[in-house]
PDB file of C-alpha atoms and ligand atoms in Angstrom:
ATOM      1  CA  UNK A  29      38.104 -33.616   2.223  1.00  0.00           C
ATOM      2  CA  UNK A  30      41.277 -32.471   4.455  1.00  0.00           C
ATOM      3  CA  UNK A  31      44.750 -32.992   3.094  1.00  0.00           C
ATOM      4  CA  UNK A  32      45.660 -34.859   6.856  1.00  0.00           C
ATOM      5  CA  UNK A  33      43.127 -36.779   9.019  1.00  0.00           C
ATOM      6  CA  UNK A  34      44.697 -37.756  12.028  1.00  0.00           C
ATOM      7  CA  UNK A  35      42.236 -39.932  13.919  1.00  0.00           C
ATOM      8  CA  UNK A  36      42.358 -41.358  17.766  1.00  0.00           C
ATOM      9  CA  UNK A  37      46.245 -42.031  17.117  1.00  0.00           C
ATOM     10  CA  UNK A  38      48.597 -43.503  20.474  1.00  0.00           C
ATOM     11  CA  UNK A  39      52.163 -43.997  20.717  1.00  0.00           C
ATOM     12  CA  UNK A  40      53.642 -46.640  22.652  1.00  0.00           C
ATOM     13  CA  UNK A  41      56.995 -47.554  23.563  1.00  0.00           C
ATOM     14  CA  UNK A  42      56.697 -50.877  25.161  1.00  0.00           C
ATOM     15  CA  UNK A  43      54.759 -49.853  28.747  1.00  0.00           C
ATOM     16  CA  UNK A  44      54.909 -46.495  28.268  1.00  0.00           C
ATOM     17  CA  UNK A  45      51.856 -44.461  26.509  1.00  0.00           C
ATOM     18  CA  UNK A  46      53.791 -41.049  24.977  1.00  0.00           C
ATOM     19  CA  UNK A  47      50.320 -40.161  22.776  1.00  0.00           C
ATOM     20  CA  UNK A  48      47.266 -41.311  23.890  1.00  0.00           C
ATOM     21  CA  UNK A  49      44.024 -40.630  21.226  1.00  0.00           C
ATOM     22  CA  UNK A  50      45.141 -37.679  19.722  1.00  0.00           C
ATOM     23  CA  UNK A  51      42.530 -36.598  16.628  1.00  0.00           C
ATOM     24  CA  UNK A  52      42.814 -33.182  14.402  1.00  0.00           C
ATOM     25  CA  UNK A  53      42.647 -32.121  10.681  1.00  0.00           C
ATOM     26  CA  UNK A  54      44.571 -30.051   8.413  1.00  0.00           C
ATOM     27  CA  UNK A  55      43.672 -28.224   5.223  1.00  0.00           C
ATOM     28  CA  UNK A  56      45.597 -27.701   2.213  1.00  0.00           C
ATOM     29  CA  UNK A  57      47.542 -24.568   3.219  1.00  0.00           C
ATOM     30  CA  UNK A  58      46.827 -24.384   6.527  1.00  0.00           C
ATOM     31  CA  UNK A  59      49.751 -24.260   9.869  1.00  0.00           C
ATOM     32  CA  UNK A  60      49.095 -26.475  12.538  1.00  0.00           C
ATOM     33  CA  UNK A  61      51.593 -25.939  15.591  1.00  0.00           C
ATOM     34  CA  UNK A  62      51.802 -28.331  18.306  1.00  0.00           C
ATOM     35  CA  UNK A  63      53.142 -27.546  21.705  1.00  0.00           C
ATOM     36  CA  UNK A  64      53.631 -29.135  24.944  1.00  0.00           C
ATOM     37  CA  UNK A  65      56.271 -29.207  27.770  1.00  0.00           C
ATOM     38  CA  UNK A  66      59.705 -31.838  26.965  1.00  0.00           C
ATOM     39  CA  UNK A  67      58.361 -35.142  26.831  1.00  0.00           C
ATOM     40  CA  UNK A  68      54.731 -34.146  26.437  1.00  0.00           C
ATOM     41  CA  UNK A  69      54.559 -36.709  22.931  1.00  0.00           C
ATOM     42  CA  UNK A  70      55.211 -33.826  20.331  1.00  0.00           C
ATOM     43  CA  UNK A  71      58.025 -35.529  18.133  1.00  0.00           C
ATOM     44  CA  UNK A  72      56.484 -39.039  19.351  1.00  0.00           C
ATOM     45  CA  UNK A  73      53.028 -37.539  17.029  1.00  0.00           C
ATOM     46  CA  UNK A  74      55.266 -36.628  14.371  1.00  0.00           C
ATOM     47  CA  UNK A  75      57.012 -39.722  14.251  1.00  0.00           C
ATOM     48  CA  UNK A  76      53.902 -42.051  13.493  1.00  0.00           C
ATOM     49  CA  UNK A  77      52.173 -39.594  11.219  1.00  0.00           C
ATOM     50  CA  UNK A  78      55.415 -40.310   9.199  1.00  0.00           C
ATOM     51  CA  UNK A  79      55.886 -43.576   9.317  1.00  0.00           C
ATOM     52  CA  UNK A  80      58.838 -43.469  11.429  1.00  0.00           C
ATOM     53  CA  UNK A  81      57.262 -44.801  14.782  1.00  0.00           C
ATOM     54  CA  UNK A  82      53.762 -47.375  13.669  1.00  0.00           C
ATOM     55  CA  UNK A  83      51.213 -45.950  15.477  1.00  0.00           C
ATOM     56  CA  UNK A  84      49.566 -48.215  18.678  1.00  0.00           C
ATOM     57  CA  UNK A  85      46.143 -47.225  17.505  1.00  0.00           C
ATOM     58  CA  UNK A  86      44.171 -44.911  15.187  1.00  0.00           C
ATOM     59  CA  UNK A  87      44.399 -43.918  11.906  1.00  0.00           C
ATOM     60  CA  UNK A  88      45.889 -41.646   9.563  1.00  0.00           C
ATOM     61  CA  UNK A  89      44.406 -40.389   6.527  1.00  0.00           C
ATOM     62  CA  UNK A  90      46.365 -38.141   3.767  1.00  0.00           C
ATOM     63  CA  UNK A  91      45.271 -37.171   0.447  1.00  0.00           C
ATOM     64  CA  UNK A  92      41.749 -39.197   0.742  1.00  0.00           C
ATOM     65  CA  UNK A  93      44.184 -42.629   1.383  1.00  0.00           C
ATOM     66  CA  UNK A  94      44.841 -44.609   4.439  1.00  0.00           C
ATOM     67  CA  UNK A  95      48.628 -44.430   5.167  1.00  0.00           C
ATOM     68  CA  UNK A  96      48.109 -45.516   8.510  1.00  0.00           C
ATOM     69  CA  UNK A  97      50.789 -48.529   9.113  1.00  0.00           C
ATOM     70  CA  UNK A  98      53.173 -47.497   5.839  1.00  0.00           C
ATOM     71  CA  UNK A  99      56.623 -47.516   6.046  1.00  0.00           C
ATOM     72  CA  UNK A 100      58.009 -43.977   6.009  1.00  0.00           C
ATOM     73  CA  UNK A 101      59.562 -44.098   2.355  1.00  0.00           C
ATOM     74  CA  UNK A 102      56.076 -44.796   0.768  1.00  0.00           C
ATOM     75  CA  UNK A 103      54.536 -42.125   3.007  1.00  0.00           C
ATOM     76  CA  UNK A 104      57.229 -39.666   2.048  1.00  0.00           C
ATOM     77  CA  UNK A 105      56.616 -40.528  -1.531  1.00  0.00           C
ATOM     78  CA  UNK A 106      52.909 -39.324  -0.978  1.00  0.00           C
ATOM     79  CA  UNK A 107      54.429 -35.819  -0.204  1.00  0.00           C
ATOM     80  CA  UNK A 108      54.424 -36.470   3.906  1.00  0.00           C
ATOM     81  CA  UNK A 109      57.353 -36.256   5.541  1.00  0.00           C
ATOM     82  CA  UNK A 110      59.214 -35.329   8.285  1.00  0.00           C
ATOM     83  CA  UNK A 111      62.375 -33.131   8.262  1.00  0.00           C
ATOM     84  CA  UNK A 112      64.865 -33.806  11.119  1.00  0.00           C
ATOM     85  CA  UNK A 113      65.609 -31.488  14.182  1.00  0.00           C
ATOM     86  CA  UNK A 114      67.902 -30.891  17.216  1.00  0.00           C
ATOM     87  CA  UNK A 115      69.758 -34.367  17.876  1.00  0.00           C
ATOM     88  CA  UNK A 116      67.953 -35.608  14.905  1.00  0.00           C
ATOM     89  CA  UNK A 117      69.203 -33.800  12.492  1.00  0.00           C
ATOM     90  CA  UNK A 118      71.572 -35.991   9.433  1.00  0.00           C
ATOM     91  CA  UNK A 119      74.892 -35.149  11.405  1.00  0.00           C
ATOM     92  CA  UNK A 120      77.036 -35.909   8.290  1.00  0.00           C
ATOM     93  CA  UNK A 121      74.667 -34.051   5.781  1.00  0.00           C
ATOM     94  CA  UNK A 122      74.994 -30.356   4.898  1.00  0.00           C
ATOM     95  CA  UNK A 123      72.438 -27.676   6.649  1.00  0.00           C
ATOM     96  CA  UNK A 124      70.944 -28.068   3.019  1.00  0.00           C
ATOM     97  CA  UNK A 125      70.712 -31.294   2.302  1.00  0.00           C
ATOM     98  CA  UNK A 126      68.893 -31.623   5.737  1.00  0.00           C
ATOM     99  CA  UNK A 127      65.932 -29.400   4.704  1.00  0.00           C
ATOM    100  CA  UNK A 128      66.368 -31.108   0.872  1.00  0.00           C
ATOM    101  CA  UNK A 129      65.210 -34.618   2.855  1.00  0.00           C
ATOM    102  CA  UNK A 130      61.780 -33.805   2.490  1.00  0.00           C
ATOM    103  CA  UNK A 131      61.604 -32.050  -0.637  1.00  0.00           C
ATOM    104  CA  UNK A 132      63.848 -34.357  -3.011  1.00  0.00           C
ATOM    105  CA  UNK A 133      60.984 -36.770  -3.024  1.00  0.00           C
ATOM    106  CA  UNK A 134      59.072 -35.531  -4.574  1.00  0.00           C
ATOM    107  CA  UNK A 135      61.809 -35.372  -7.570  1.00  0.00           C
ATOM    108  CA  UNK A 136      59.148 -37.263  -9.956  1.00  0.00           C
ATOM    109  CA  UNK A 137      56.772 -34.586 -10.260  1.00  0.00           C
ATOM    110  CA  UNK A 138      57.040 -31.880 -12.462  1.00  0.00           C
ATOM    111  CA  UNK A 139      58.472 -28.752 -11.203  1.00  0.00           C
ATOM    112  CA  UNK A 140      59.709 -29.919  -7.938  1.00  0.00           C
ATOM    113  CA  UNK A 141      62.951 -28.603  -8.432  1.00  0.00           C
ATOM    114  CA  UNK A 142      61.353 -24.950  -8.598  1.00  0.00           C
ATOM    115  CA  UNK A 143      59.064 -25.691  -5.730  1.00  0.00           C
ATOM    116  CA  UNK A 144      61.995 -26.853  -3.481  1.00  0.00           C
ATOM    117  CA  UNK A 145      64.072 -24.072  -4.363  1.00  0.00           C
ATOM    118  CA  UNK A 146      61.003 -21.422  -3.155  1.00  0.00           C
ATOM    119  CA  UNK A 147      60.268 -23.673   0.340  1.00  0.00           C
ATOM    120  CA  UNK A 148      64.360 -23.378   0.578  1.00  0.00           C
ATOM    121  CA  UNK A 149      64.458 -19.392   0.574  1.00  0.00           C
ATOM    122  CA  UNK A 150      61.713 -19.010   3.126  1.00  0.00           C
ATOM    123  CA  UNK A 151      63.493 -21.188   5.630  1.00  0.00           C
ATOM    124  CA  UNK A 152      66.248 -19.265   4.619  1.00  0.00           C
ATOM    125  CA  UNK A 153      64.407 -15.602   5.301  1.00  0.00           C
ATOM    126  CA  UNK A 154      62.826 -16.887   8.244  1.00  0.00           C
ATOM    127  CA  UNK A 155      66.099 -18.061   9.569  1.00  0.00           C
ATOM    128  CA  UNK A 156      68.917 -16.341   7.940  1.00  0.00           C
ATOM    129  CA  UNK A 157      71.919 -18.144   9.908  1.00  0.00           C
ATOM    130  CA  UNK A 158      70.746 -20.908   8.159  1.00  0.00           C
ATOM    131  CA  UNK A 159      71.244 -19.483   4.736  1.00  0.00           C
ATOM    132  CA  UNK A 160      74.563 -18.099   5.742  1.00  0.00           C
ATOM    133  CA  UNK A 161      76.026 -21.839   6.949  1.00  0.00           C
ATOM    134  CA  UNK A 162      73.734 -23.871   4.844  1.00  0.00           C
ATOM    135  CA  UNK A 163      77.097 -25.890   3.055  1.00  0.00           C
ATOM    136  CA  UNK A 164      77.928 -26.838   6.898  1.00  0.00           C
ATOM    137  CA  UNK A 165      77.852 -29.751   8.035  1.00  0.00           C
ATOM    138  CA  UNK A 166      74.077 -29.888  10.347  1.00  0.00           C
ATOM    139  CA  UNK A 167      76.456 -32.083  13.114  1.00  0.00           C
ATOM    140  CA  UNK A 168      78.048 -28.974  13.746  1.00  0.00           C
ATOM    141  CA  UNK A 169      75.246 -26.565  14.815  1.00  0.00           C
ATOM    142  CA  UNK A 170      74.813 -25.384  17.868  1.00  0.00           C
ATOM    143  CA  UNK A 171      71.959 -26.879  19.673  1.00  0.00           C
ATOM    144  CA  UNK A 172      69.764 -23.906  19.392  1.00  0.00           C
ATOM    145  CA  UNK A 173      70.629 -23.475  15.581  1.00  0.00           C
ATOM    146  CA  UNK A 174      69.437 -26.903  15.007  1.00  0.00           C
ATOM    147  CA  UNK A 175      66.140 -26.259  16.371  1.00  0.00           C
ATOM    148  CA  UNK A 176      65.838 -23.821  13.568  1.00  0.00           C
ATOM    149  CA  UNK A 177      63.348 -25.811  11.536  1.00  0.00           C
TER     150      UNK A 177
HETATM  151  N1  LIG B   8      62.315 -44.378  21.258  1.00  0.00           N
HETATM  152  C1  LIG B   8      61.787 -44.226  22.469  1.00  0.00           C
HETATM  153  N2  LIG B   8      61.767 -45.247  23.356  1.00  0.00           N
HETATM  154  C2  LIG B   8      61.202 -45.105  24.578  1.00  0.00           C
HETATM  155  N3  LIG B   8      60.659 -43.971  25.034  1.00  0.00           N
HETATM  156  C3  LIG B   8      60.665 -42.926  24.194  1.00  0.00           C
HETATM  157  C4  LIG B   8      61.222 -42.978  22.887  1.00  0.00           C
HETATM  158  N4  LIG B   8      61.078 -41.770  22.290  1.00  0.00           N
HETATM  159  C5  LIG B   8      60.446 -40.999  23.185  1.00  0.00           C
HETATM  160  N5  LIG B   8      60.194 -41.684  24.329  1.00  0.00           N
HETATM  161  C6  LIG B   8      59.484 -41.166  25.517  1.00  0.00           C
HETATM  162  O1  LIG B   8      58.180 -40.757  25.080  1.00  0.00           O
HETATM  163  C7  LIG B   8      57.794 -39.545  25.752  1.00  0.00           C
HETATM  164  C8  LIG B   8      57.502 -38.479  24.697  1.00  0.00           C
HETATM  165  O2  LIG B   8      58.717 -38.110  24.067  1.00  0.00           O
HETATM  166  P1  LIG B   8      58.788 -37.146  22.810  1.00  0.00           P
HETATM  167  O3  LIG B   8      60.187 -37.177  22.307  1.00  0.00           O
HETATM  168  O4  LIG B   8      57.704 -37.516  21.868  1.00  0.00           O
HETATM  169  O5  LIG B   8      58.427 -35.742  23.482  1.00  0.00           O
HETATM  170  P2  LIG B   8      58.497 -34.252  22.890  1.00  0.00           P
HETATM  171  O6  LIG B   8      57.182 -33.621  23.208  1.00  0.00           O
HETATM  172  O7  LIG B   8      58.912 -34.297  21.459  1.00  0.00           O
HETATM  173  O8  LIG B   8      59.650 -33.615  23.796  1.00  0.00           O
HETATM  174  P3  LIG B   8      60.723 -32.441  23.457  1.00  0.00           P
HETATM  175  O9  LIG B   8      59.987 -31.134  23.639  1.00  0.00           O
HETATM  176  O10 LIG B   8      61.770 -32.630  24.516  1.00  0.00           O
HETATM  177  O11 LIG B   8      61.239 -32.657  22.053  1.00  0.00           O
HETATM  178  C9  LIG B   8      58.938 -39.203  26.691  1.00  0.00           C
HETATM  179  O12 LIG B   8      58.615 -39.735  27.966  1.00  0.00           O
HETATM  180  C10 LIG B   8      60.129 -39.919  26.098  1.00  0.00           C
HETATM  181  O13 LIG B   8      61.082 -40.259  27.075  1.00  0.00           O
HETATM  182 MG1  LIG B   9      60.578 -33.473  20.377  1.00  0.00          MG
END
């Protein structure tokens, strides 16, 4: 069974189609990257595998259950979410708290404190800046810095 099942999904914004029937899987551990020119639907993807933006069509599958059509919170709750970058990013929130959003929900299992604190450092060796400003505020990155994560 794959972790995410994303099924014949489309994104709609009244008239305009952003995703049309998009399907892939993902296995526990593996990296999926997504690209595409500005505009190509990327973020507009993101947004309905987490809830954020319903999905016009499709389904999603995550951990063997249908989350397709969930409000973000519950989805989050079910360890999917998504964090926050460029103009997205929590403006009044610290660097930290930012890459905490995803994380911190999962604050009802056991050892997620431990497990947050390891996914923290390897932002933070992948992108040392980061490390270095992470008690700034996120409104004041650059946008390039923002676009760190
Ligand atoms: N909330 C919205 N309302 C209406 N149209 C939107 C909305 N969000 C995105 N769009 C449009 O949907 C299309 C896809 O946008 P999206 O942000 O998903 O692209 P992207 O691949 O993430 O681009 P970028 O590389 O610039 O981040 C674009 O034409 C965009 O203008
Ligand atoms: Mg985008």
């Amino acid at each position: 069974m794959s972790l995410l099942k994303v099924s014949d999904i489309g994104v709609r914004y009244s008239r305009l189609t952003a995703v049309r029937n998009v399907s892939f899987t993902l296995e526990e551990g593996e990296v999926l990257f997504i690209t595409g020119p500005n505009g190509a639907g990327k973020s507009s993807l993101l947004r309905a595998i987490a809830g954020v933006t319903p999905p016009a069509g499709g389904r999603i599958d995550f951990a063997g259950r249908d989350i397709t059509g969930l409000v973000p919170e519950t989805i989050a709750r079910l360890g999917l979410s998504m964090v926050p970058e460029g103009r997205d990013v929590f403006a009044s929130l610290t660097i930290e708290e930012n890459l905490m959003v995803g994380t911190g929900m999962h604050s009802g299992e056991n050892g997620w404190r431990a497990r947050a604190a390891a996914e923290l450092e390897t932002v933070y060796a992948t992108f040392p800046i980061l490390k270095e400003r992470r008690h700034s505020q996120a409104g004041l990155l650059s946008g390039g810095n923002s676009r760190c994560w």
